[in-house]
Short mmCIF file of C-alpha atoms in Angstrom, two decimals:
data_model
loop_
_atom_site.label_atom_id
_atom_site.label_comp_id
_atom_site.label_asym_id
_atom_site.label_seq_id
_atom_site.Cartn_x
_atom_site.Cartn_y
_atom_site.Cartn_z
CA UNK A 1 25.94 2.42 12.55
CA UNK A 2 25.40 -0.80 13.95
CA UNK A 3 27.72 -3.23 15.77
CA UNK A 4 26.87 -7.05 15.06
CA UNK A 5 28.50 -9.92 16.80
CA UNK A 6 28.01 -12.99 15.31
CA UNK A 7 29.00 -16.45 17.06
CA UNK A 8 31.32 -19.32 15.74
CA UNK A 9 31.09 -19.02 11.74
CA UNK A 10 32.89 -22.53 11.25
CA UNK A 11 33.18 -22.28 7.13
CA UNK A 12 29.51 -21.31 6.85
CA UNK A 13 29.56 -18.92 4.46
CA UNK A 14 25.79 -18.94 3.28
CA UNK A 15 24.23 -18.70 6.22
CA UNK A 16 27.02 -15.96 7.37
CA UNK A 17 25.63 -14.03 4.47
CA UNK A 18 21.85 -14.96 5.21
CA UNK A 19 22.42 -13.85 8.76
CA UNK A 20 24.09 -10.45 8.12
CA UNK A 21 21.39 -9.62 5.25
CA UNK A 22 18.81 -9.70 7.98
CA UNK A 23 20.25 -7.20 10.23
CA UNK A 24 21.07 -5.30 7.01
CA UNK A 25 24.71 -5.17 7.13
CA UNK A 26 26.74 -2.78 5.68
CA UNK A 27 30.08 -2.90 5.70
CA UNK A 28 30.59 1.17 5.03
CA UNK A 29 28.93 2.05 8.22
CA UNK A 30 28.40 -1.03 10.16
CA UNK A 31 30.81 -3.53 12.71
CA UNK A 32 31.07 -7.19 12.19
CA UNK A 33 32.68 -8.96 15.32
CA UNK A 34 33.63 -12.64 15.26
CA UNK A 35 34.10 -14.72 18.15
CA UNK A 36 36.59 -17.04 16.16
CA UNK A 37 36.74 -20.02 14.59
CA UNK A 38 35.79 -18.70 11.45
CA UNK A 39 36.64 -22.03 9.75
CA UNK A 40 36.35 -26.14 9.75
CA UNK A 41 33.63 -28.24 10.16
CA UNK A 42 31.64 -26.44 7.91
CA UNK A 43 31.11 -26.83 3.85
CA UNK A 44 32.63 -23.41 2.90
CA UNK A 45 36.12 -22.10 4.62
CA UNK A 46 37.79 -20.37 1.97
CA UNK A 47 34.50 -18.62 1.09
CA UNK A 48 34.47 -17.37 4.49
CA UNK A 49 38.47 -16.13 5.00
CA UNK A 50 38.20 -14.57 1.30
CA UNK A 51 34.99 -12.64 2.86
CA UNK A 52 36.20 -11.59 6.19
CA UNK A 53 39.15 -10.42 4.90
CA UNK A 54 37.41 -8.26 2.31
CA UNK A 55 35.72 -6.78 5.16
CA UNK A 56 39.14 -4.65 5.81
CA UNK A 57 38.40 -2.43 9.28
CA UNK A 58 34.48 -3.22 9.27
CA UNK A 59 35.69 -6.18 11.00
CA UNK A 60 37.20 -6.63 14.46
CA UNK A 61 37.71 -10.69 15.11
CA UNK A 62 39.40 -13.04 17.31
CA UNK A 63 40.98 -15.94 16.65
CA UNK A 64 39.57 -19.46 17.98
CA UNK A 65 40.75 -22.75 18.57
CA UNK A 66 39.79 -24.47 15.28
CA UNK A 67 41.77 -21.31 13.58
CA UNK A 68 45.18 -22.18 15.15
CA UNK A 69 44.50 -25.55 14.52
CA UNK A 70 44.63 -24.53 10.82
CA UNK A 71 47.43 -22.32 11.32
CA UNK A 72 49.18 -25.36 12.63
CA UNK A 73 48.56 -27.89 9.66
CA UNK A 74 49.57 -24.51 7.46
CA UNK A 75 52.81 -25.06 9.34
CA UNK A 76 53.18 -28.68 9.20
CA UNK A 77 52.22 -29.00 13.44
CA UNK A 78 49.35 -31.04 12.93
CA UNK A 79 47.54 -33.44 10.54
CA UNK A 80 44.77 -32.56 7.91
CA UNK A 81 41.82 -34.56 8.98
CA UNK A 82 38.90 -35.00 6.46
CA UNK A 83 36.15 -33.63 9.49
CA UNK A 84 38.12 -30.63 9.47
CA UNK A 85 36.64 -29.93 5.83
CA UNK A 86 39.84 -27.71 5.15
CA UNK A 87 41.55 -29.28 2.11
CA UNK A 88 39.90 -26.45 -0.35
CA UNK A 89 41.46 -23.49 1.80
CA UNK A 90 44.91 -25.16 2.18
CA UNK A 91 44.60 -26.25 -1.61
CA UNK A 92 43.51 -22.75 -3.37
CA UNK A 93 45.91 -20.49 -5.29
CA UNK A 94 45.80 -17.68 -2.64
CA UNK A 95 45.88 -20.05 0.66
CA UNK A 96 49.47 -18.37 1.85
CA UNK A 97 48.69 -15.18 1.78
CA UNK A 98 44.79 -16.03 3.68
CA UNK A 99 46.54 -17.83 6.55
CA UNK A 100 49.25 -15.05 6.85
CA UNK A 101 46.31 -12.91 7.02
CA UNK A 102 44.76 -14.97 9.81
CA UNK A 103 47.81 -15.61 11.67
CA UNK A 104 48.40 -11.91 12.19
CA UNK A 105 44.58 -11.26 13.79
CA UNK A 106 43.64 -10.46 17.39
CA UNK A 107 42.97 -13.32 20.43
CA UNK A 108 41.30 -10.34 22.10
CA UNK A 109 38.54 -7.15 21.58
CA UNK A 110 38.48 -4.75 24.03
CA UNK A 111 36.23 -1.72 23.43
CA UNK A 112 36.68 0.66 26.55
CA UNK A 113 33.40 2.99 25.08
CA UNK A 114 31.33 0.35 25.09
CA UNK A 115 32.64 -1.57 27.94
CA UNK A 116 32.61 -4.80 25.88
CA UNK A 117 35.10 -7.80 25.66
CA UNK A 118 35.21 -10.54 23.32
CA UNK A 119 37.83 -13.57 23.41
CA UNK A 120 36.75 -16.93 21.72
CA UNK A 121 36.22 -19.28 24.73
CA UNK A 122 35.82 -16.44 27.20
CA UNK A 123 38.57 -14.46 30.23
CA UNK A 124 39.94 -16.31 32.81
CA UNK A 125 38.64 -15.07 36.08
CA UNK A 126 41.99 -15.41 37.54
CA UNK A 127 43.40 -12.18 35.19
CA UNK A 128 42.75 -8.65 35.21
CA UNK A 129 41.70 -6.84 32.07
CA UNK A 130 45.52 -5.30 32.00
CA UNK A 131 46.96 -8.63 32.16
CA UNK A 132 44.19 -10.09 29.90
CA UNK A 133 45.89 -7.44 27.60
CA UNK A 134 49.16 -8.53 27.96
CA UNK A 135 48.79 -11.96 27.19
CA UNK A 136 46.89 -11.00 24.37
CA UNK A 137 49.88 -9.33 23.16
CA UNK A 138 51.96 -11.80 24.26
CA UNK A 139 50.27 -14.24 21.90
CA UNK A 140 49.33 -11.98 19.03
CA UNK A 141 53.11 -11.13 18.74
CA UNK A 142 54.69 -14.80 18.36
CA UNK A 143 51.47 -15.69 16.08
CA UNK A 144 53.07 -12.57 13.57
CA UNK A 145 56.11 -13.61 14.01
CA UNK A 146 59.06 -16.23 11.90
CA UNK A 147 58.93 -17.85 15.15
CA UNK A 148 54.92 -18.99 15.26
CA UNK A 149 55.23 -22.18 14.44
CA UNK A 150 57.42 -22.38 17.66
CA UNK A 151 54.63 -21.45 19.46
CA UNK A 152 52.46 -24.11 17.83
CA UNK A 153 53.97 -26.86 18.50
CA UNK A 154 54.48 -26.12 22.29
CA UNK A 155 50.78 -24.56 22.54
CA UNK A 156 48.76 -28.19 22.77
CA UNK A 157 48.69 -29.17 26.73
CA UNK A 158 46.61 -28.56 29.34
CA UNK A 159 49.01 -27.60 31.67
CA UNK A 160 49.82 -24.64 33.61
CA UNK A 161 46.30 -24.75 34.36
CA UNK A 162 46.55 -21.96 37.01
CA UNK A 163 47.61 -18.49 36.52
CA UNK A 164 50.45 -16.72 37.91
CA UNK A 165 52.65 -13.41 36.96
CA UNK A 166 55.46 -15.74 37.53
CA UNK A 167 54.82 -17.58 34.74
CA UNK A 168 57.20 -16.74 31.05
CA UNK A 169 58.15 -18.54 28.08
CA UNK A 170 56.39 -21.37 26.28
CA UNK A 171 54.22 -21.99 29.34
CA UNK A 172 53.02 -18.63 29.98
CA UNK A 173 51.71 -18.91 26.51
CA UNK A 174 49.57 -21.87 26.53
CA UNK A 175 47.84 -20.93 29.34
CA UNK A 176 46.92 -17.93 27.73
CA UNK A 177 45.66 -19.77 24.67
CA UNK A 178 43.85 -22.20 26.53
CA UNK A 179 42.16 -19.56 28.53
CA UNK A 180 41.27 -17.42 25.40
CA UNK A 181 39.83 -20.32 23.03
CA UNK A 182 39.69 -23.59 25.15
CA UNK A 183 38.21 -22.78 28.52
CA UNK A 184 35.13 -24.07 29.34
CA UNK A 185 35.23 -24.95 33.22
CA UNK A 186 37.08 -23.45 36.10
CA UNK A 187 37.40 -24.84 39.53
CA UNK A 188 36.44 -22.01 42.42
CA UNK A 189 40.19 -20.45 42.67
CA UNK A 190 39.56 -19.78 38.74
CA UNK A 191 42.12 -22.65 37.68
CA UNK A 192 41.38 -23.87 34.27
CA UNK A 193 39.40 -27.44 33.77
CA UNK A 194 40.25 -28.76 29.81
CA UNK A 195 38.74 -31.89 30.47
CA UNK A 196 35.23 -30.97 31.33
CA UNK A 197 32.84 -30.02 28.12
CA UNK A 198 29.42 -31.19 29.37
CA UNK A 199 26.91 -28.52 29.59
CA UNK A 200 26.99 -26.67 33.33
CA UNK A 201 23.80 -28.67 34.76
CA UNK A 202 25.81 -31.45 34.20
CA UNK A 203 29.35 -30.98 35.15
CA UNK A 204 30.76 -32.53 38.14
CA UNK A 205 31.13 -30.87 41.09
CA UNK A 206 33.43 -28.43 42.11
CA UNK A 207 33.58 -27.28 38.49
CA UNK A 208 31.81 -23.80 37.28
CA UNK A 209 31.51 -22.35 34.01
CA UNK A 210 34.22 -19.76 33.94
CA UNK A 211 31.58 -16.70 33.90
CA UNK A 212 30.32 -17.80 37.28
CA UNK A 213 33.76 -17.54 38.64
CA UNK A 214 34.09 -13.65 40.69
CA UNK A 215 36.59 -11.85 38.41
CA UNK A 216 37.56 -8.42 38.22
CA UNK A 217 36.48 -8.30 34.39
CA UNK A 218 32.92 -8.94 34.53
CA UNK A 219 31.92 -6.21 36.63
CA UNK A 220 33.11 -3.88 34.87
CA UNK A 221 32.64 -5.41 31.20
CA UNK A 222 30.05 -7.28 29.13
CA UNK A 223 31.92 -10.33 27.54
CA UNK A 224 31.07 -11.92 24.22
CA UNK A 225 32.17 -15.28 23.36
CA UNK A 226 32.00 -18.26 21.29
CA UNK A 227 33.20 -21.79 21.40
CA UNK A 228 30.83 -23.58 23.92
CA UNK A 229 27.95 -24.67 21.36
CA UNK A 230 26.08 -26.86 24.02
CA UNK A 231 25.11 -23.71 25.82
CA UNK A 232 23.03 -22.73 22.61
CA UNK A 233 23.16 -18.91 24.43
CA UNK A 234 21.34 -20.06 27.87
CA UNK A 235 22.52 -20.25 31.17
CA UNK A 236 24.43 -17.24 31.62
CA UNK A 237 23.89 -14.57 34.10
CA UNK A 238 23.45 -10.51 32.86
CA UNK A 239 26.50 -9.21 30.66
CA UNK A 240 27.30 -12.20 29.51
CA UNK A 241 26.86 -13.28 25.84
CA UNK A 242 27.40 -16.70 24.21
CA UNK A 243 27.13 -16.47 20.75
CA UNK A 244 28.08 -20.32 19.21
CA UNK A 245 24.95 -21.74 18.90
CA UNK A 246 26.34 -25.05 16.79
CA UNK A 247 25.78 -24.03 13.01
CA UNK A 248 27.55 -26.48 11.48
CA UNK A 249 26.33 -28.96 13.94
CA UNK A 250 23.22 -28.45 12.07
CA UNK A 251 22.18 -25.42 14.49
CA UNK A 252 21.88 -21.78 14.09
CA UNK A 253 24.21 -19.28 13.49
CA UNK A 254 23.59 -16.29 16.08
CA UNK A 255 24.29 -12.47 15.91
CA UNK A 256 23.55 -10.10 18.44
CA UNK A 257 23.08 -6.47 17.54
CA UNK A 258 24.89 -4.58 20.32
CA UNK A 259 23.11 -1.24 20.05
CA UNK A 260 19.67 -2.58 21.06
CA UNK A 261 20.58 -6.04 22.08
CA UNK A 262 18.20 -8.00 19.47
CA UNK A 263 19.08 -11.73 18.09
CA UNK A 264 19.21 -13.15 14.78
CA UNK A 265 19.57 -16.48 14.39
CA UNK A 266 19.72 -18.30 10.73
CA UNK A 267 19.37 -22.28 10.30
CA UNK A 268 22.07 -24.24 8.88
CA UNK A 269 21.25 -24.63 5.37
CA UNK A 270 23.58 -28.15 4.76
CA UNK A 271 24.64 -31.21 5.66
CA UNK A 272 25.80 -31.12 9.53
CA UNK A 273 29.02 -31.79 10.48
CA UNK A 274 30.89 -34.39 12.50
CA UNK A 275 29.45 -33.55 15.80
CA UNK A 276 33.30 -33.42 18.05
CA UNK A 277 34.53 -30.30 19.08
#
């Protein structure tokens, strides 16, 4: 019984499957976590939705930045760009009930046995894990709702940047989902930096990646997360796991098998991708 976490899938179906034959996946007694954005980018989205959802409870995934960026073209938010290589998904006979299916996924994994978190971009250093939770909730129970694309529309903004209990309403929740599949950089009171998406050696000063902010969360948990491909898994300090690796940059996809902490990386078998994030 084996619990694999596998880093920023972005449509790449193929080398999904190429990865998770290594490790010798199987769904019956084995754990697939994804760190989010499952799709875009990459050559094969609907491949990959159709497969994770077949996965039923051998799955535990959260949603990512580039997956509520579908969710809002589903609901008529945003535009349908052709580098977002999503026209087959929104186009295929079963594309309502997939995104229904997506919409109504986690932003947040929390395993109290194994002391492990995973959110797409990472945890704000300014929360605790109970109001990590909360948000998560918070967020997870518009997405499900007749009122998400509400929520969509109001979620793109950088500000409130800084967290605070005070905070409710349409606010409250875009911080949230900028913390848990934007963030990047903090300054050193744990405010959130969107601007910033260098690699740490080369962000300006006062800026820190968020994991080297002092939070509450990391010393009692192990975080996985996704989303920052420049770090290609380096850089950060013990109990701390970046998984996005830049497949469909024309990198490798990268799974980490929790029970003995071993890598697998596969190569990106296609054409790369527009290289923005």
């Amino acid at each position: 019984m084996a619990t694999l976490l596998v880093g920023d899938v972005h449509g790449c179906f193929n080398e999904l499957q190429a990865l998770l034959s290594l490790a010798d996946f199987n769904p019956q007694y084995d754990t697939l976590w994804l760190t989010g954005d499952l799709v875009a980018r990459g050559p094969d989205s609907l491949k990959v939705l159709r497969y994770v959802r077949s996965l039923g409870d051998s799955v535990r995934l959260t949603l990512g930045n580039h997956d509520l960026h579908l969710l809002a073209i589903f609901a008529g938010i945003s535009r349908n760009k052709p580098k977002d290589n999503l026209s087959e998904l929104l186009e295929a006979p079963d594309a309502d009930e997939l995104i229904n299916w997506l919409r109504r996924q986690p932003v947040l994994q929390v395993d109290e046995e194994k002391a492990l978190v995973m959110g797409h971009a990472g945890i704000s250093p300014q929360w605790d894990i109970d109001t990590a939770k909360r948000c998560a909730r918070e967020i997870e129970a518009i997405l499900s709702s007749d009122s998400y694309p509400l929520f969509l529309d109001s979620m793109y903004g950088d500000l409130p940047n800084c967290w605070s209990d005070e905070l409710s309403g349409l606010p409250r929740l875009r911080y949230a989902t900028n913390a848990l599949t934007r963030m990047r950089f903090c300054y050193p009171n744990g405010c959130l930096d969107m601007i910033c998406k260098d690699v740490p050696k080369k962000a300006p000063a006062p800026l820190k990646p968020w994991f080297d902010i002092t939070s509450t969360i990391t010393e009692k948990y192990s975080i996985a997360f996704g989303h920052w491909a420049s770090l290609e898994g380096k850089g950060a300090p013990e109990g701390i796991y970046p998984l996005d690796t830049g497949c469909c940059w024309g990198g490798e996809l990268t799974m980490l098998r929790w029970e003995d902490k071993q890598y697998f990386r596969q190569a990106y078998l296609g054409q790369e991708a527009d290289a923005e994030s």
